[in-house]
Amino acid sequence: MTNATYQVKGMTCGHCVNSVSTEISGIAGVSDVQVDLASGRVTVTSAAPLDPATVRAAVDEAGYDLADA
Amino acid sequence: MTNATYQVKGMTCGHCVNSVSTEISGIAGVSDVQVDLASGRVTVTSAAPLDPATVRAAVDEAGYDLADA
């Protein structure tokens, strides 16, 4: 198990949180996604480290952007 | 056909707009709902005038509040 934290821009409400969470949860190997709306911080638990590009694509698919690290 | 405009508080994104629109669209006799996210203004077209309490209940069900008129 590994955890990684990402910063997502533009989430404004619980629906945004759900959209991001749903998309990231769909990535193979992801077992948990925790989103903090106030901070935009998204913590992803996965079986193995994820390709950041995959996470970025999922966030984009949900309609949001990853902040540049 | 009649139009009425309501002021909804707390919508922050397109998902919020969809939630409010879906709930109000479910009221009997409603044929169109237009939501302006920026202003919070919701214009409802219906076959006959609606009971404001019904609209208030639908907005509440969506998770938002009508501003006091």
PDB file of C-alpha atoms in Angstrom:
ATOM      1  CA  MET A   1       0.000   0.000   0.000  1.00  0.00           C
ATOM      2  CA  THR A   2       1.195   3.469  -0.789  1.00  0.00           C
ATOM      3  CA  ASN A   3      -0.235   6.930  -0.218  1.00  0.00           C
ATOM      4  CA  ALA A   4       0.255  10.000  -2.366  1.00  0.00           C
ATOM      5  CA  THR A   5      -1.154  13.473  -1.924  1.00  0.00           C
ATOM      6  CA  TYR A   6      -2.181  15.776  -4.758  1.00  0.00           C
ATOM      7  CA  GLN A   7      -3.436  19.326  -4.885  1.00  0.00           C
ATOM      8  CA  VAL A   8      -6.573  19.817  -6.988  1.00  0.00           C
ATOM      9  CA  LYS A   9      -7.730  23.263  -8.100  1.00  0.00           C
ATOM     10  CA  GLY A  10     -11.278  24.452  -8.633  1.00  0.00           C
ATOM     11  CA  MET A  11     -13.378  22.209  -6.404  1.00  0.00           C
ATOM     12  CA  THR A  12     -16.126  24.327  -4.865  1.00  0.00           C
ATOM     13  CA  CYS A  13     -18.648  21.915  -3.364  1.00  0.00           C
ATOM     14  CA  GLY A  14     -19.406  18.365  -2.384  1.00  0.00           C
ATOM     15  CA  HIS A  15     -20.404  17.495  -5.930  1.00  0.00           C
ATOM     16  CA  CYS A  16     -16.934  18.487  -7.107  1.00  0.00           C
ATOM     17  CA  VAL A  17     -15.442  16.287  -4.403  1.00  0.00           C
ATOM     18  CA  ASN A  18     -17.585  13.382  -5.577  1.00  0.00           C
ATOM     19  CA  SER A  19     -16.572  13.858  -9.206  1.00  0.00           C
ATOM     20  CA  VAL A  20     -12.863  13.900  -8.426  1.00  0.00           C
ATOM     21  CA  SER A  21     -13.156  11.014  -6.000  1.00  0.00           C
ATOM     22  CA  THR A  22     -15.097   8.890  -8.480  1.00  0.00           C
ATOM     23  CA  GLU A  23     -12.635   9.454 -11.317  1.00  0.00           C
ATOM     24  CA  ILE A  24      -9.549   8.749  -9.224  1.00  0.00           C
ATOM     25  CA  SER A  25     -11.217   5.693  -7.668  1.00  0.00           C
ATOM     26  CA  GLY A  26     -11.514   4.302 -11.175  1.00  0.00           C
ATOM     27  CA  ILE A  27      -7.742   4.074 -11.600  1.00  0.00           C
ATOM     28  CA  ALA A  28      -6.530   0.470 -11.387  1.00  0.00           C
ATOM     29  CA  GLY A  29      -5.017  -0.342  -8.007  1.00  0.00           C
ATOM     30  CA  VAL A  30      -6.610   2.554  -6.115  1.00  0.00           C
ATOM     31  CA  SER A  31      -8.228   1.401  -2.879  1.00  0.00           C
ATOM     32  CA  ASP A  32      -9.085   4.714  -1.225  1.00  0.00           C
ATOM     33  CA  VAL A  33      -9.449   8.399  -2.093  1.00  0.00           C
ATOM     34  CA  GLN A  34      -9.805  11.101   0.545  1.00  0.00           C
ATOM     35  CA  VAL A  35     -10.639  14.614  -0.626  1.00  0.00           C
ATOM     36  CA  ASP A  36     -10.515  17.697   1.563  1.00  0.00           C
ATOM     37  CA  LEU A  37     -12.634  20.340  -0.108  1.00  0.00           C
ATOM     38  CA  ALA A  38     -11.335  23.292   1.887  1.00  0.00           C
ATOM     39  CA  SER A  39      -7.689  22.673   1.068  1.00  0.00           C
ATOM     40  CA  GLY A  40      -8.094  20.898  -2.272  1.00  0.00           C
ATOM     41  CA  ARG A  41      -5.876  18.148  -0.946  1.00  0.00           C
ATOM     42  CA  VAL A  42      -6.508  14.676  -2.325  1.00  0.00           C
ATOM     43  CA  THR A  43      -4.908  11.647  -0.699  1.00  0.00           C
ATOM     44  CA  VAL A  44      -4.848   8.493  -2.779  1.00  0.00           C
ATOM     45  CA  THR A  45      -4.145   5.035  -1.421  1.00  0.00           C
ATOM     46  CA  SER A  46      -3.068   2.456  -3.966  1.00  0.00           C
ATOM     47  CA  ALA A  47      -1.520  -0.983  -4.131  1.00  0.00           C
ATOM     48  CA  ALA A  48       1.530   0.391  -5.950  1.00  0.00           C
ATOM     49  CA  PRO A  49       2.742   3.921  -6.737  1.00  0.00           C
ATOM     50  CA  LEU A  50       0.657   5.564  -9.469  1.00  0.00           C
ATOM     51  CA  ASP A  51       1.898   7.317 -12.561  1.00  0.00           C
ATOM     52  CA  PRO A  52       1.247  11.013 -11.836  1.00  0.00           C
ATOM     53  CA  ALA A  53       0.084  11.423 -15.440  1.00  0.00           C
ATOM     54  CA  THR A  54      -2.689   8.898 -14.789  1.00  0.00           C
ATOM     55  CA  VAL A  55      -3.860  10.824 -11.751  1.00  0.00           C
ATOM     56  CA  ARG A  56      -3.657  14.087 -13.681  1.00  0.00           C
ATOM     57  CA  ALA A  57      -5.755  12.599 -16.473  1.00  0.00           C
ATOM     58  CA  ALA A  58      -8.403  11.400 -14.000  1.00  0.00           C
ATOM     59  CA  VAL A  59      -8.623  14.816 -12.363  1.00  0.00           C
ATOM     60  CA  ASP A  60      -8.870  16.402 -15.790  1.00  0.00           C
ATOM     61  CA  GLU A  61     -11.624  13.970 -16.751  1.00  0.00           C
ATOM     62  CA  ALA A  62     -13.557  15.077 -13.667  1.00  0.00           C
ATOM     63  CA  GLY A  63     -13.249  18.648 -14.920  1.00  0.00           C
ATOM     64  CA  TYR A  64     -10.546  19.960 -12.592  1.00  0.00           C
ATOM     65  CA  ASP A  65      -6.818  20.577 -12.621  1.00  0.00           C
ATOM     66  CA  LEU A  66      -3.916  19.362 -10.589  1.00  0.00           C
ATOM     67  CA  ALA A  67      -1.867  22.204  -9.170  1.00  0.00           C
ATOM     68  CA  ASP A  68       1.718  22.091 -10.365  1.00  0.00           C
ATOM     69  CA  ALA A  69       3.808  20.399  -7.711  1.00  0.00           C
TER      70      ALA A  69
ATOM     71  CA  MET B   1     -47.583  29.019 -19.415  1.00  0.00           C
ATOM     72  CA  THR B   2     -46.208  31.092 -16.589  1.00  0.00           C
ATOM     73  CA  ASN B   3     -42.713  32.107 -15.536  1.00  0.00           C
ATOM     74  CA  ALA B   4     -41.474  32.745 -12.018  1.00  0.00           C
ATOM     75  CA  THR B   5     -38.013  33.696 -10.834  1.00  0.00           C
ATOM     76  CA  TYR B   6     -36.443  32.557  -7.589  1.00  0.00           C
ATOM     77  CA  GLN B   7     -33.176  33.343  -5.871  1.00  0.00           C
ATOM     78  CA  VAL B   8     -31.215  30.294  -4.722  1.00  0.00           C
ATOM     79  CA  LYS B   9     -28.337  30.555  -2.267  1.00  0.00           C
ATOM     80  CA  GLY B  10     -25.225  28.427  -2.094  1.00  0.00           C
ATOM     81  CA  MET B  11     -24.774  27.139  -5.647  1.00  0.00           C
ATOM     82  CA  THR B  12     -21.065  27.137  -6.435  1.00  0.00           C
ATOM     83  CA  CYS B  13     -20.595  25.069  -9.567  1.00  0.00           C
ATOM     84  CA  GLY B  14     -22.252  23.359 -12.490  1.00  0.00           C
ATOM     85  CA  HIS B  15     -23.046  20.313 -10.385  1.00  0.00           C
ATOM     86  CA  CYS B  16     -25.044  22.516  -8.037  1.00  0.00           C
ATOM     87  CA  VAL B  17     -26.899  23.954 -11.008  1.00  0.00           C
ATOM     88  CA  ASN B  18     -27.717  20.444 -12.200  1.00  0.00           C
ATOM     89  CA  SER B  19     -28.987  19.375  -8.786  1.00  0.00           C
ATOM     90  CA  VAL B  20     -31.309  22.358  -8.436  1.00  0.00           C
ATOM     91  CA  SER B  21     -32.474  22.084 -12.025  1.00  0.00           C
ATOM     92  CA  THR B  22     -33.221  18.374 -11.694  1.00  0.00           C
ATOM     93  CA  GLU B  23     -35.217  18.772  -8.497  1.00  0.00           C
ATOM     94  CA  ILE B  24     -37.313  21.677  -9.765  1.00  0.00           C
ATOM     95  CA  SER B  25     -37.872  19.926 -13.090  1.00  0.00           C
ATOM     96  CA  GLY B  26     -39.477  17.116 -11.124  1.00  0.00           C
ATOM     97  CA  ILE B  27     -42.332  19.340  -9.939  1.00  0.00           C
ATOM     98  CA  ALA B  28     -45.574  18.548 -11.764  1.00  0.00           C
ATOM     99  CA  GLY B  29     -46.323  21.047 -14.512  1.00  0.00           C
ATOM    100  CA  VAL B  30     -42.794  22.400 -14.857  1.00  0.00           C
ATOM    101  CA  SER B  31     -41.683  22.528 -18.473  1.00  0.00           C
ATOM    102  CA  ASP B  32     -38.412  24.451 -18.222  1.00  0.00           C
ATOM    103  CA  VAL B  33     -35.844  25.511 -15.617  1.00  0.00           C
ATOM    104  CA  GLN B  34     -33.105  28.018 -16.329  1.00  0.00           C
ATOM    105  CA  VAL B  35     -30.409  28.498 -13.706  1.00  0.00           C
ATOM    106  CA  ASP B  36     -27.836  31.272 -13.727  1.00  0.00           C
ATOM    107  CA  LEU B  37     -24.998  30.168 -11.491  1.00  0.00           C
ATOM    108  CA  ALA B  38     -23.384  33.597 -11.143  1.00  0.00           C
ATOM    109  CA  SER B  39     -26.508  35.333  -9.883  1.00  0.00           C
ATOM    110  CA  GLY B  40     -28.266  32.358  -8.298  1.00  0.00           C
ATOM    111  CA  ARG B  41     -31.347  33.275 -10.285  1.00  0.00           C
ATOM    112  CA  VAL B  42     -33.619  30.400 -11.259  1.00  0.00           C
ATOM    113  CA  THR B  43     -36.396  30.924 -13.783  1.00  0.00           C
ATOM    114  CA  VAL B  44     -39.099  28.291 -13.834  1.00  0.00           C
ATOM    115  CA  THR B  45     -41.632  27.862 -16.615  1.00  0.00           C
ATOM    116  CA  SER B  46     -44.763  25.942 -15.715  1.00  0.00           C
ATOM    117  CA  ALA B  47     -48.224  25.238 -17.056  1.00  0.00           C
ATOM    118  CA  ALA B  48     -49.813  26.979 -14.075  1.00  0.00           C
ATOM    119  CA  PRO B  49     -48.421  29.093 -11.212  1.00  0.00           C
ATOM    120  CA  LEU B  50     -46.545  26.975  -8.670  1.00  0.00           C
ATOM    121  CA  ASP B  51     -46.958  26.964  -4.928  1.00  0.00           C
ATOM    122  CA  PRO B  52     -43.807  28.703  -3.650  1.00  0.00           C
ATOM    123  CA  ALA B  53     -43.619  26.123  -0.859  1.00  0.00           C
ATOM    124  CA  THR B  54     -43.284  23.377  -3.463  1.00  0.00           C
ATOM    125  CA  VAL B  55     -40.405  25.176  -5.134  1.00  0.00           C
ATOM    126  CA  ARG B  56     -38.796  25.822  -1.760  1.00  0.00           C
ATOM    127  CA  ALA B  57     -39.060  22.128  -0.900  1.00  0.00           C
ATOM    128  CA  ALA B  58     -37.454  21.109  -4.195  1.00  0.00           C
ATOM    129  CA  VAL B  59     -34.566  23.524  -3.699  1.00  0.00           C
ATOM    130  CA  ASP B  60     -34.159  22.239  -0.154  1.00  0.00           C
ATOM    131  CA  GLU B  61     -34.168  18.656  -1.429  1.00  0.00           C
ATOM    132  CA  ALA B  62     -31.323  19.577  -3.773  1.00  0.00           C
ATOM    133  CA  GLY B  63     -29.399  20.821  -0.755  1.00  0.00           C
ATOM    134  CA  TYR B  64     -29.790  24.588  -1.200  1.00  0.00           C
ATOM    135  CA  ASP B  65     -31.940  27.391   0.115  1.00  0.00           C
ATOM    136  CA  LEU B  66     -34.242  29.908  -1.426  1.00  0.00           C
ATOM    137  CA  ALA B  67     -33.359  33.444  -0.479  1.00  0.00           C
ATOM    138  CA  ASP B  68     -36.194  35.188   1.344  1.00  0.00           C
ATOM    139  CA  ALA B  69     -38.147  37.248  -1.142  1.00  0.00           C
TER     140      ALA B  69
END
